[in-house]
Amino acid sequence: MPSPPEATPASSLQVIAMHGWAGDGLGWDLLRQALAAPDWHWQCGERGYGGRTPERPQWAPGGRRLLIGHSMGPHLLPPSLLAQAEAVVLLASFARFLPPGREGRRLQTALAGMAAQLAEGPDESDTARRAQRMLQAFLEKAASPDPPELLPHGPASQPVGPEGRRRLRDDLERLAACADLPPGFPEDVPVLIVEAGADRIVGPEARALLRQRLPHAEVLSFEGAGHCLLQAPLPRELRRWITGTLGP
């Protein structure tokens, strides 16, 4: 069990950021630096797909509470933590990942193929490199139309070990089962949905389902951006919304 975080001043802003599938907590560094403010206190969740130790963040007493989740990130957090958020930013995220009909069946087949690339094999070295190649291919698609060289180092930067593969497989199953907002999601707080118009991971059907599920959310769309939102003017727009919603 992690130690409870220290209390923060009532005027401060707590930010908990959770990465999605195949990411890690270090992937928030650039956004955190761009949004840096002396009274913003960041914690980044960590699933442990690569060499980093899994870490589950906790809200501290005091301060406003903002949750930022990318893609599957909100679905990887405990309901009790989600329920305490006072505002939520959903970056290229979803409620139901597999839409009904043909598109959902296509994505289900793709997920099964990815799981097969994460399966255990007789040679650990070959298995670890096979998993790494699969993650690299996935992240190249997630970065598109931006070059994958813009992605930060993460779990795909090295061969993927047994524990990382297990967690990735488990979360692929969880991804396929995502049929609604994650348990504990605070539907009565301000929500900003950030859509990537050129997203090749979360398709138009899933994006539409999320808008329908959260009809009172503010929606911000970057038409030419990919799933990773690498070159979108995200910091400026997030700061505008956060300070307008929770105060400077």
mmCIF file of N, CA and C in Angstrom, residues 18-24 45-56 72 75-76 111 114-115 118-120 131 134-135 155 158-176:
data_model
loop_
_atom_site.group_PDB
_atom_site.id
_atom_site.type_symbol
_atom_site.label_atom_id
_atom_site.label_comp_id
_atom_site.label_asym_id
_atom_site.label_seq_id
_atom_site.Cartn_x
_atom_site.Cartn_y
_atom_site.Cartn_z
ATOM 1 N N MET A 18 -3.410 9.901 -15.613
ATOM 2 C CA MET A 18 -3.280 8.459 -15.836
ATOM 3 C C MET A 18 -3.115 8.175 -17.314
ATOM 4 N N HIS A 19 -2.023 7.471 -17.637
ATOM 5 C CA HIS A 19 -1.742 7.108 -19.024
ATOM 6 C C HIS A 19 -2.658 5.979 -19.479
ATOM 7 N N GLY A 20 -2.655 5.727 -20.774
ATOM 8 C CA GLY A 20 -3.452 4.650 -21.337
ATOM 9 C C GLY A 20 -2.635 3.402 -21.608
ATOM 10 N N TRP A 21 -3.213 2.501 -22.386
ATOM 11 C CA TRP A 21 -2.577 1.227 -22.691
ATOM 12 C C TRP A 21 -1.269 1.471 -23.446
ATOM 13 N N ALA A 22 -0.205 0.788 -23.029
ATOM 14 C CA ALA A 22 1.134 0.860 -23.631
ATOM 15 C C ALA A 22 1.894 2.123 -23.267
ATOM 16 N N GLY A 23 1.332 2.965 -22.391
ATOM 17 C CA GLY A 23 2.043 4.157 -21.958
ATOM 18 C C GLY A 23 2.681 3.974 -20.598
ATOM 19 N N ASP A 24 3.242 5.073 -20.077
ATOM 20 C CA ASP A 24 3.724 5.065 -18.701
ATOM 21 C C ASP A 24 3.675 6.472 -18.143
ATOM 22 N N GLY A 45 -0.181 8.241 -12.387
ATOM 23 C CA GLY A 45 -0.348 6.813 -12.197
ATOM 24 C C GLY A 45 0.631 6.036 -13.061
ATOM 25 N N GLU A 46 0.904 4.839 -12.652
ATOM 26 C CA GLU A 46 1.856 4.002 -13.382
ATOM 27 C C GLU A 46 1.348 2.564 -13.390
ATOM 28 N N ARG A 47 1.125 2.029 -14.598
ATOM 29 C CA ARG A 47 0.623 0.667 -14.729
ATOM 30 C C ARG A 47 1.734 -0.370 -14.680
ATOM 31 N N GLY A 48 2.944 0.004 -15.065
ATOM 32 C CA GLY A 48 4.055 -0.924 -14.965
ATOM 33 C C GLY A 48 4.216 -1.831 -16.168
ATOM 34 N N TYR A 49 3.919 -1.320 -17.359
ATOM 35 C CA TYR A 49 4.089 -2.138 -18.564
ATOM 36 C C TYR A 49 5.560 -2.327 -18.915
ATOM 37 N N GLY A 50 6.375 -1.325 -18.601
ATOM 38 C CA GLY A 50 7.800 -1.399 -18.899
ATOM 39 C C GLY A 50 8.583 -1.737 -17.640
ATOM 40 N N GLY A 51 9.704 -1.049 -17.456
ATOM 41 C CA GLY A 51 10.542 -1.352 -16.306
ATOM 42 C C GLY A 51 10.184 -0.584 -15.051
ATOM 43 N N ARG A 52 9.159 0.271 -15.107
ATOM 44 C CA ARG A 52 8.793 1.091 -13.961
ATOM 45 C C ARG A 52 7.873 0.332 -13.003
ATOM 46 N N THR A 53 7.965 0.684 -11.728
ATOM 47 C CA THR A 53 7.154 0.031 -10.701
ATOM 48 C C THR A 53 5.720 0.542 -10.765
ATOM 49 N N PRO A 54 4.716 -0.335 -10.747
ATOM 50 C CA PRO A 54 3.324 0.134 -10.735
ATOM 51 C C PRO A 54 3.070 1.055 -9.542
ATOM 52 N N GLU A 55 2.283 2.092 -9.787
ATOM 53 C CA GLU A 55 1.987 3.060 -8.731
ATOM 54 C C GLU A 55 0.565 3.558 -8.895
ATOM 55 N N ARG A 56 -0.183 3.520 -7.809
ATOM 56 C CA ARG A 56 -1.565 3.995 -7.807
ATOM 57 C C ARG A 56 -1.623 5.307 -7.034
ATOM 58 N N MET A 72 -7.367 4.964 -22.456
ATOM 59 C CA MET A 72 -7.933 4.024 -21.493
ATOM 60 C C MET A 72 -7.669 4.434 -20.050
ATOM 61 N N HIS A 75 -10.186 4.215 -17.176
ATOM 62 C CA HIS A 75 -10.653 2.858 -16.903
ATOM 63 C C HIS A 75 -9.650 2.060 -16.072
ATOM 64 N N LEU A 76 -8.454 2.602 -15.865
ATOM 65 C CA LEU A 76 -7.419 1.914 -15.102
ATOM 66 C C LEU A 76 -7.317 2.416 -13.669
ATOM 67 N N LEU A 111 -7.684 -6.607 -31.539
ATOM 68 C CA LEU A 111 -7.245 -6.825 -30.166
ATOM 69 C C LEU A 111 -6.777 -8.261 -29.955
ATOM 70 N N MET A 114 -3.313 -8.566 -31.292
ATOM 71 C CA MET A 114 -2.326 -7.948 -30.407
ATOM 72 C C MET A 114 -2.043 -8.854 -29.210
ATOM 73 N N ALA A 115 -3.101 -9.446 -28.662
ATOM 74 C CA ALA A 115 -2.913 -10.362 -27.530
ATOM 75 C C ALA A 115 -2.045 -11.545 -27.936
ATOM 76 N N LEU A 118 1.504 -10.909 -27.666
ATOM 77 C CA LEU A 118 1.973 -10.817 -26.287
ATOM 78 C C LEU A 118 2.010 -12.173 -25.589
ATOM 79 N N ALA A 119 1.623 -13.223 -26.306
ATOM 80 C CA ALA A 119 1.570 -14.554 -25.711
ATOM 81 C C ALA A 119 2.968 -15.044 -25.356
ATOM 82 N N GLU A 120 3.040 -15.908 -24.364
ATOM 83 C CA GLU A 120 4.318 -16.460 -23.944
ATOM 84 C C GLU A 120 4.839 -17.451 -24.979
ATOM 85 N N ALA A 131 7.012 -8.839 -28.383
ATOM 86 C CA ALA A 131 6.096 -7.912 -27.717
ATOM 87 C C ALA A 131 6.522 -6.462 -27.957
ATOM 88 N N MET A 134 5.436 -5.363 -31.407
ATOM 89 C CA MET A 134 4.003 -5.107 -31.459
ATOM 90 C C MET A 134 3.672 -3.745 -30.850
ATOM 91 N N LEU A 135 4.274 -3.426 -29.697
ATOM 92 C CA LEU A 135 4.032 -2.125 -29.082
ATOM 93 C C LEU A 135 4.506 -0.991 -29.972
ATOM 94 N N PRO A 155 7.422 2.089 -22.541
ATOM 95 C CA PRO A 155 7.534 0.632 -22.496
ATOM 96 C C PRO A 155 8.024 -0.003 -23.789
ATOM 97 N N GLN A 158 12.216 -0.784 -25.042
ATOM 98 C CA GLN A 158 13.059 -1.934 -24.733
ATOM 99 C C GLN A 158 12.203 -3.204 -24.815
ATOM 100 N N PRO A 159 12.828 -4.381 -24.916
ATOM 101 C CA PRO A 159 12.047 -5.622 -24.901
ATOM 102 C C PRO A 159 11.158 -5.681 -23.666
ATOM 103 N N VAL A 160 9.979 -6.264 -23.837
ATOM 104 C CA VAL A 160 8.962 -6.258 -22.780
ATOM 105 C C VAL A 160 9.058 -7.547 -21.972
ATOM 106 N N GLY A 161 9.280 -7.411 -20.681
ATOM 107 C CA GLY A 161 9.450 -8.565 -19.809
ATOM 108 C C GLY A 161 8.149 -9.259 -19.468
ATOM 109 N N PRO A 162 8.223 -10.384 -18.745
ATOM 110 C CA PRO A 162 7.030 -11.195 -18.453
ATOM 111 C C PRO A 162 5.934 -10.438 -17.708
ATOM 112 N N GLU A 163 6.296 -9.649 -16.677
ATOM 113 C CA GLU A 163 5.270 -8.933 -15.928
ATOM 114 C C GLU A 163 4.597 -7.867 -16.783
ATOM 115 N N GLY A 164 5.395 -7.172 -17.590
ATOM 116 C CA GLY A 164 4.808 -6.184 -18.487
ATOM 117 C C GLY A 164 3.861 -6.820 -19.484
ATOM 118 N N ARG A 165 4.254 -7.954 -20.042
ATOM 119 C CA ARG A 165 3.376 -8.643 -20.996
ATOM 120 C C ARG A 165 2.081 -9.085 -20.327
ATOM 121 N N ARG A 166 2.193 -9.580 -19.110
ATOM 122 C CA ARG A 166 0.984 -10.019 -18.405
ATOM 123 C C ARG A 166 0.029 -8.847 -18.190
ATOM 124 N N ARG A 167 0.560 -7.719 -17.755
ATOM 125 C CA ARG A 167 -0.300 -6.560 -17.519
ATOM 126 C C ARG A 167 -0.907 -6.057 -18.823
ATOM 127 N N LEU A 168 -0.124 -6.063 -19.892
ATOM 128 C CA LEU A 168 -0.650 -5.634 -21.185
ATOM 129 C C LEU A 168 -1.773 -6.559 -21.653
ATOM 130 N N ARG A 169 -1.606 -7.860 -21.478
ATOM 131 C CA ARG A 169 -2.664 -8.808 -21.867
ATOM 132 C C ARG A 169 -3.916 -8.600 -21.018
ATOM 133 N N ASP A 170 -3.716 -8.459 -19.711
ATOM 134 C CA ASP A 170 -4.870 -8.253 -18.829
ATOM 135 C C ASP A 170 -5.651 -7.006 -19.230
ATOM 136 N N ASP A 171 -4.928 -5.944 -19.575
ATOM 137 C CA ASP A 171 -5.607 -4.691 -19.884
ATOM 138 C C ASP A 171 -6.206 -4.691 -21.290
ATOM 139 N N LEU A 172 -5.697 -5.523 -22.186
ATOM 140 C CA LEU A 172 -6.397 -5.702 -23.464
ATOM 141 C C LEU A 172 -7.767 -6.326 -23.229
ATOM 142 N N GLU A 173 -7.847 -7.296 -22.323
ATOM 143 C CA GLU A 173 -9.149 -7.881 -21.991
ATOM 144 C C GLU A 173 -10.068 -6.842 -21.368
ATOM 145 N N ARG A 174 -9.509 -6.030 -20.503
ATOM 146 C CA ARG A 174 -10.301 -4.966 -19.880
ATOM 147 C C ARG A 174 -10.781 -3.963 -20.924
ATOM 148 N N LEU A 175 -9.898 -3.655 -21.884
ATOM 149 C CA LEU A 175 -10.251 -2.729 -22.949
ATOM 150 C C LEU A 175 -11.434 -3.235 -23.754
ATOM 151 N N ALA A 176 -11.395 -4.511 -24.130
ATOM 152 C CA ALA A 176 -12.492 -5.084 -24.903
ATOM 153 C C ALA A 176 -13.799 -5.071 -24.136
#
